[in-house]
PDB file of C-alpha atoms in Angstrom:
ATOM      1  CA  MET A  17      44.881  96.871 112.859  1.00 57.00           C
ATOM      2  CA  ALA A  18      46.837  93.872 111.339  1.00 61.00           C
ATOM      3  CA  THR A  19      44.982  90.514 110.001  1.00 60.00           C
ATOM      4  CA  LYS A  20      45.359  87.739 112.208  1.00 59.00           C
ATOM      5  CA  ASP A  21      47.963  86.084 109.605  1.00 60.00           C
ATOM      6  CA  SER A  22      50.317  89.112 109.588  1.00 68.00           C
ATOM      7  CA  LEU A  23      50.140  88.940 113.449  1.00 70.00           C
ATOM      8  CA  TYR A  24      51.678  85.945 113.793  1.00 74.00           C
ATOM      9  CA  GLN A  25      54.854  87.142 111.750  1.00 75.00           C
ATOM     10  CA  GLN A  26      55.217  90.261 113.708  1.00 85.00           C
ATOM     11  CA  ASN A  27      57.821  91.130 116.412  1.00 89.00           C
ATOM     12  CA  ASP A  28      56.935  91.358 120.298  1.00 89.00           C
ATOM     13  CA  ALA A  29      57.097  95.178 120.058  1.00 89.00           C
ATOM     14  CA  SER A  30      54.888  95.215 116.927  1.00 89.00           C
ATOM     15  CA  LEU A  31      52.305  92.913 118.915  1.00 91.00           C
ATOM     16  CA  TRP A  32      52.462  95.469 121.790  1.00 92.00           C
ATOM     17  CA  ASN A  33      51.430  98.533 119.593  1.00 90.00           C
ATOM     18  CA  GLU A  34      48.826  96.492 118.263  1.00 90.00           C
ATOM     19  CA  ILE A  35      47.728  95.718 121.734  1.00 91.00           C
ATOM     20  CA  ARG A  36      47.959  99.242 122.947  1.00 91.00           C
ATOM     21  CA  ILE A  37      45.494 100.027 120.328  1.00 91.00           C
ATOM     22  CA  GLY A  38      42.958  97.447 121.385  1.00 90.00           C
ATOM     23  CA  ASN A  39      43.767  94.343 119.382  1.00 91.00           C
ATOM     24  CA  LYS A  40      42.560  91.068 121.260  1.00 92.00           C
ATOM     25  CA  GLN A  41      44.071  88.654 118.624  1.00 93.00           C
ATOM     26  CA  ALA A  42      47.712  90.532 119.202  1.00 90.00           C
ATOM     27  CA  LEU A  43      47.248  89.905 122.942  1.00 92.00           C
ATOM     28  CA  GLY A  44      46.346  86.188 122.166  1.00 93.00           C
ATOM     29  CA  ILE A  45      49.384  85.607 120.046  1.00 94.00           C
ATOM     30  CA  LEU A  46      51.648  87.246 122.879  1.00 95.00           C
ATOM     31  CA  TYR A  47      50.010  85.119 125.750  1.00 96.00           C
ATOM     32  CA  GLY A  48      50.348  81.841 123.477  1.00 95.00           C
ATOM     33  CA  ARG A  49      54.222  83.100 122.496  1.00 95.00           C
ATOM     34  CA  TYR A  50      55.313  83.548 126.196  1.00 95.00           C
ATOM     35  CA  PHE A  51      52.901  81.281 128.335  1.00 96.00           C
ATOM     36  CA  ASP A  52      55.103  78.344 128.700  1.00 95.00           C
ATOM     37  CA  SER A  53      58.229  80.604 129.566  1.00 94.00           C
ATOM     38  CA  LEU A  54      56.174  82.678 131.950  1.00 96.00           C
ATOM     39  CA  PHE A  55      54.895  79.701 133.802  1.00 96.00           C
ATOM     40  CA  SER A  56      58.025  78.187 134.626  1.00 94.00           C
ATOM     41  CA  TYR A  57      59.413  81.499 135.639  1.00 94.00           C
ATOM     42  CA  GLY A  58      56.712  81.749 137.653  1.00 94.00           C
ATOM     43  CA  LEU A  59      57.163  78.483 139.597  1.00 93.00           C
ATOM     44  CA  MET A  60      60.478  79.678 140.895  1.00 90.00           C
ATOM     45  CA  TYR A  61      58.590  82.040 143.001  1.00 89.00           C
ATOM     46  CA  THR A  62      55.824  79.631 143.966  1.00 88.00           C
ATOM     47  CA  LYS A  63      55.025  75.964 143.652  1.00 89.00           C
ATOM     48  CA  LYS A  64      51.102  76.765 143.366  1.00 90.00           C
ATOM     49  CA  THR A  65      50.808  76.211 139.647  1.00 94.00           C
ATOM     50  CA  GLU A  66      47.120  77.560 140.069  1.00 94.00           C
ATOM     51  CA  THR A  67      48.825  80.860 141.435  1.00 93.00           C
ATOM     52  CA  VAL A  68      51.191  81.323 138.725  1.00 95.00           C
ATOM     53  CA  GLU A  69      47.930  80.482 136.037  1.00 96.00           C
ATOM     54  CA  ASP A  70      46.183  83.006 137.626  1.00 95.00           C
ATOM     55  CA  CYS A  71      48.895  85.496 137.925  1.00 96.00           C
ATOM     56  CA  ILE A  72      49.669  85.381 134.004  1.00 97.00           C
ATOM     57  CA  GLN A  73      45.984  85.454 133.298  1.00 96.00           C
ATOM     58  CA  ASP A  74      45.574  88.684 135.602  1.00 95.00           C
ATOM     59  CA  LEU A  75      48.683  90.097 133.701  1.00 96.00           C
ATOM     60  CA  PHE A  76      47.494  89.911 130.426  1.00 96.00           C
ATOM     61  CA  ILE A  77      44.008  90.844 131.487  1.00 94.00           C
ATOM     62  CA  SER A  78      45.536  94.328 133.092  1.00 94.00           C
ATOM     63  CA  ILE A  79      47.768  94.684 129.940  1.00 94.00           C
ATOM     64  CA  PHE A  80      44.793  94.710 127.932  1.00 92.00           C
ATOM     65  CA  GLU A  81      42.613  96.645 130.050  1.00 92.00           C
ATOM     66  CA  ASN A  82      45.179  99.503 130.908  1.00 89.00           C
ATOM     67  CA  LYS A  83      44.467 102.133 128.133  1.00 80.00           C
ATOM     68  CA  SER A  84      47.516 104.056 129.032  1.00 86.00           C
ATOM     69  CA  ILE A  85      49.999 101.530 128.550  1.00 88.00           C
ATOM     70  CA  LYS A  86      53.341 102.816 127.405  1.00 90.00           C
ATOM     71  CA  PRO A  87      55.473 101.104 124.899  1.00 90.00           C
ATOM     72  CA  VAL A  88      57.970  98.472 125.634  1.00 90.00           C
ATOM     73  CA  CYS A  89      61.690  97.751 124.111  1.00 87.00           C
ATOM     74  CA  TYR A  90      61.853  94.453 125.717  1.00 92.00           C
ATOM     75  CA  VAL A  91      58.338  93.015 126.025  1.00 93.00           C
ATOM     76  CA  GLN A  92      59.648  89.566 127.456  1.00 94.00           C
ATOM     77  CA  ALA A  93      61.535  91.237 130.126  1.00 93.00           C
ATOM     78  CA  TYR A  94      58.634  93.550 130.819  1.00 94.00           C
ATOM     79  CA  LEU A  95      56.348  90.467 131.012  1.00 96.00           C
ATOM     80  CA  LEU A  96      58.651  88.444 133.325  1.00 95.00           C
ATOM     81  CA  ARG A  97      59.207  91.498 135.620  1.00 94.00           C
ATOM     82  CA  SER A  98      55.110  91.996 135.690  1.00 95.00           C
ATOM     83  CA  LEU A  99      54.506  88.602 136.519  1.00 96.00           C
ATOM     84  CA  ARG A 100      57.280  88.426 139.427  1.00 94.00           C
ATOM     85  CA  ASN A 101      55.789  91.388 140.701  1.00 93.00           C
ATOM     86  CA  ARG A 102      52.161  89.981 140.660  1.00 94.00           C
ATOM     87  CA  ILE A 103      53.124  86.580 142.298  1.00 91.00           C
ATOM     88  CA  LEU A 104      55.165  88.413 145.172  1.00 87.00           C
ATOM     89  CA  ALA A 105      52.586  90.626 146.015  1.00 85.00           C
ATOM     90  CA  ASP A 106      50.081  87.485 145.908  1.00 85.00           C
ATOM     91  CA  ILE A 107      52.933  85.931 148.267  1.00 76.00           C
ATOM     92  CA  ASN A 108      52.753  88.716 150.574  1.00 68.00           C
ATOM     93  CA  ASN A 109      48.839  89.052 150.743  1.00 71.00           C
ATOM     94  CA  ASN A 110      48.999  85.251 151.641  1.00 68.00           C
ATOM     95  CA  ILE A 111      51.909  85.348 154.240  1.00 49.00           C
ATOM     96  CA  THR A 112      52.572  81.874 155.516  1.00 38.00           C
ATOM     97  CA  GLU A 113      55.476  79.772 156.713  1.00 40.00           C
ATOM     98  CA  GLU A 114      56.025  78.268 152.985  1.00 42.00           C
ATOM     99  CA  LEU A 115      57.222  81.843 152.020  1.00 33.00           C
ATOM    100  CA  LYS A 116      60.553  80.651 152.838  1.00 41.00           C
ATOM    101  CA  GLU A 117      59.944  77.729 150.333  1.00 46.00           C
ATOM    102  CA  GLN A 118      59.316  80.152 147.509  1.00 42.00           C
ATOM    103  CA  ALA A 119      63.270  80.669 146.317  1.00 43.00           C
ATOM    104  CA  PHE A 120      64.115  79.067 143.282  1.00 47.00           C
ATOM    105  CA  ASP A 121      65.301  75.530 143.706  1.00 50.00           C
ATOM    106  CA  LEU A 122      66.937  73.488 140.883  1.00 50.00           C
ATOM    107  CA  ALA A 123      65.672  69.981 142.320  1.00 50.00           C
ATOM    108  CA  ILE A 124      67.403  67.274 140.680  1.00 48.00           C
ATOM    109  CA  GLU A 125      67.655  63.951 142.534  1.00 52.00           C
ATOM    110  CA  GLU A 126      70.566  61.774 142.608  1.00 54.00           C
ATOM    111  CA  ASP A 127      69.195  58.865 140.411  1.00 53.00           C
ATOM    112  CA  VAL A 128      68.697  61.498 137.553  1.00 50.00           C
ATOM    113  CA  LEU A 129      71.870  62.421 137.608  1.00 47.00           C
ATOM    114  CA  GLN A 130      73.075  58.577 137.386  1.00 54.00           C
ATOM    115  CA  HIS A 131      70.632  58.217 134.632  1.00 51.00           C
ATOM    116  CA  ILE A 132      72.522  61.263 132.366  1.00 51.00           C
ATOM    117  CA  PHE A 133      75.907  59.759 133.652  1.00 52.00           C
ATOM    118  CA  PRO A 134      75.513  56.122 133.697  1.00 58.00           C
ATOM    119  CA  HIS A 135      78.934  55.360 133.114  1.00 61.00           C
ATOM    120  CA  ASP A 136      80.991  58.492 133.795  1.00 63.00           C
ATOM    121  CA  ASP A 137      81.682  58.744 137.407  1.00 70.00           C
ATOM    122  CA  GLU A 138      83.850  61.857 137.022  1.00 74.00           C
ATOM    123  CA  SER A 139      80.799  63.679 135.421  1.00 69.00           C
ATOM    124  CA  LEU A 140      78.567  62.438 138.089  1.00 68.00           C
ATOM    125  CA  TYR A 141      80.659  63.474 140.658  1.00 73.00           C
ATOM    126  CA  LEU A 142      81.124  66.954 139.036  1.00 74.00           C
ATOM    127  CA  SER A 143      77.428  67.446 138.690  1.00 73.00           C
ATOM    128  CA  LYS A 144      77.007  66.797 142.127  1.00 75.00           C
ATOM    129  CA  LYS A 145      79.603  69.419 143.217  1.00 78.00           C
ATOM    130  CA  MET A 146      77.974  71.921 140.812  1.00 77.00           C
ATOM    131  CA  MET A 147      74.369  71.011 142.598  1.00 79.00           C
ATOM    132  CA  ASN A 148      75.956  71.527 145.989  1.00 79.00           C
ATOM    133  CA  ALA A 149      77.590  74.580 145.145  1.00 81.00           C
ATOM    134  CA  PHE A 150      74.313  76.048 143.340  1.00 82.00           C
ATOM    135  CA  HIS A 151      72.265  75.026 146.470  1.00 81.00           C
ATOM    136  CA  SER A 152      74.543  77.329 148.593  1.00 86.00           C
ATOM    137  CA  LEU A 153      74.132  80.735 146.781  1.00 86.00           C
ATOM    138  CA  ASN A 154      71.401  83.046 147.949  1.00 86.00           C
ATOM    139  CA  GLU A 155      68.123  83.542 145.926  1.00 83.00           C
ATOM    140  CA  ASN A 156      69.162  86.719 143.845  1.00 83.00           C
ATOM    141  CA  GLN A 157      72.304  84.739 142.755  1.00 87.00           C
ATOM    142  CA  LYS A 158      70.069  81.756 141.628  1.00 85.00           C
ATOM    143  CA  ASN A 159      67.860  84.067 139.970  1.00 84.00           C
ATOM    144  CA  ILE A 160      70.629  85.979 137.739  1.00 87.00           C
ATOM    145  CA  LEU A 161      72.111  82.488 136.536  1.00 85.00           C
ATOM    146  CA  TYR A 162      68.889  81.246 135.717  1.00 83.00           C
ATOM    147  CA  LEU A 163      67.821  84.309 133.673  1.00 85.00           C
ATOM    148  CA  ARG A 164      71.121  84.438 131.895  1.00 87.00           C
ATOM    149  CA  TYR A 165      71.907  80.847 131.480  1.00 83.00           C
ATOM    150  CA  VAL A 166      68.570  79.199 131.234  1.00 80.00           C
ATOM    151  CA  LYS A 167      66.261  81.857 129.674  1.00 80.00           C
ATOM    152  CA  GLU A 168      69.251  83.208 127.839  1.00 84.00           C
ATOM    153  CA  LEU A 169      68.376  87.078 128.396  1.00 86.00           C
ATOM    154  CA  SER A 170      70.647  89.870 127.353  1.00 90.00           C
ATOM    155  CA  TYR A 171      71.958  92.083 130.664  1.00 92.00           C
ATOM    156  CA  ASN A 172      69.756  94.525 129.874  1.00 88.00           C
ATOM    157  CA  GLU A 173      66.619  92.020 129.856  1.00 85.00           C
ATOM    158  CA  ILE A 174      67.925  90.934 133.248  1.00 86.00           C
ATOM    159  CA  ALA A 175      68.386  94.247 134.281  1.00 84.00           C
ATOM    160  CA  GLU A 176      64.725  95.223 133.396  1.00 79.00           C
ATOM    161  CA  ILE A 177      63.444  92.139 134.983  1.00 80.00           C
ATOM    162  CA  LEU A 178      65.113  92.553 138.432  1.00 81.00           C
ATOM    163  CA  ASP A 179      64.756  96.333 138.560  1.00 79.00           C
ATOM    164  CA  ILE A 180      68.666  97.265 138.515  1.00 87.00           C
ATOM    165  CA  ASN A 181      70.580  98.855 135.684  1.00 90.00           C
ATOM    166  CA  PRO A 182      72.680  96.702 133.249  1.00 91.00           C
ATOM    167  CA  GLN A 183      76.047  97.299 134.775  1.00 94.00           C
ATOM    168  CA  SER A 184      74.983  95.974 137.970  1.00 92.00           C
ATOM    169  CA  ALA A 185      73.072  92.805 136.575  1.00 91.00           C
ATOM    170  CA  GLN A 186      76.709  92.046 134.770  1.00 94.00           C
ATOM    171  CA  ASN A 187      78.482  92.701 138.157  1.00 94.00           C
ATOM    172  CA  THR A 188      76.317  90.517 139.770  1.00 93.00           C
ATOM    173  CA  LEU A 189      76.511  87.732 137.758  1.00 93.00           C
ATOM    174  CA  SER A 190      80.268  87.875 137.614  1.00 94.00           C
ATOM    175  CA  ARG A 191      80.435  88.265 141.344  1.00 94.00           C
ATOM    176  CA  THR A 192      78.242  84.873 141.317  1.00 92.00           C
ATOM    177  CA  LEU A 193      80.084  83.055 139.059  1.00 90.00           C
ATOM    178  CA  ILE A 194      83.369  83.867 141.248  1.00 92.00           C
ATOM    179  CA  LYS A 195      81.399  82.685 144.281  1.00 90.00           C
ATOM    180  CA  LEU A 196      80.259  79.480 142.495  1.00 85.00           C
ATOM    181  CA  ARG A 197      84.005  78.715 141.403  1.00 86.00           C
ATOM    182  CA  ASP A 198      84.992  79.367 145.073  1.00 87.00           C
ATOM    183  CA  ILE A 199      82.550  77.068 146.531  1.00 84.00           C
ATOM    184  CA  VAL A 200      83.438  74.221 143.839  1.00 80.00           C
ATOM    185  CA  LYS A 201      87.173  74.470 144.578  1.00 83.00           C
ATOM    186  CA  LYS A 202      86.648  74.032 148.463  1.00 81.00           C
ATOM    187  CA  ILE A 203      84.220  70.882 148.152  1.00 71.00           C
TER     188      ILE A 203
END
């Protein structure tokens, strides 16, 4: 097992292998490295912060306790997909009317936009057009935009998270961008 200081220098795949042999410190480092990213991603599926935190903790506990866990190429993508699956399972176990509110929603108030573009009416107008266009997309389209442009993930990582092949991820993003352009032109 690697020392704590050397663990901080290791890449995700090396930390993953350390976790596979039972290194709790490697688990803690990976947890610290990805908690914020996982938390913000989890909030796309539920606004209940406690649920997201519980699912993240459960995910890391199950990773550590799983003695037959396999090697992973894209650790971040694996964690994001696993968290999504846990949250969706939790939502399915607690089916309520709020299920329709679980979709990712980019909520930026008009006064925030005016603060961002205080003297630029054209930019403010374009931002509002983009927000309206974004809100007209379905959940899958919003997700793929979020993963590609906010999280800056590769098509391989997106494919692993969404459980599709990389070409499908690329095609879906391309179709989403075309749809977004068409909507903006009509507005």
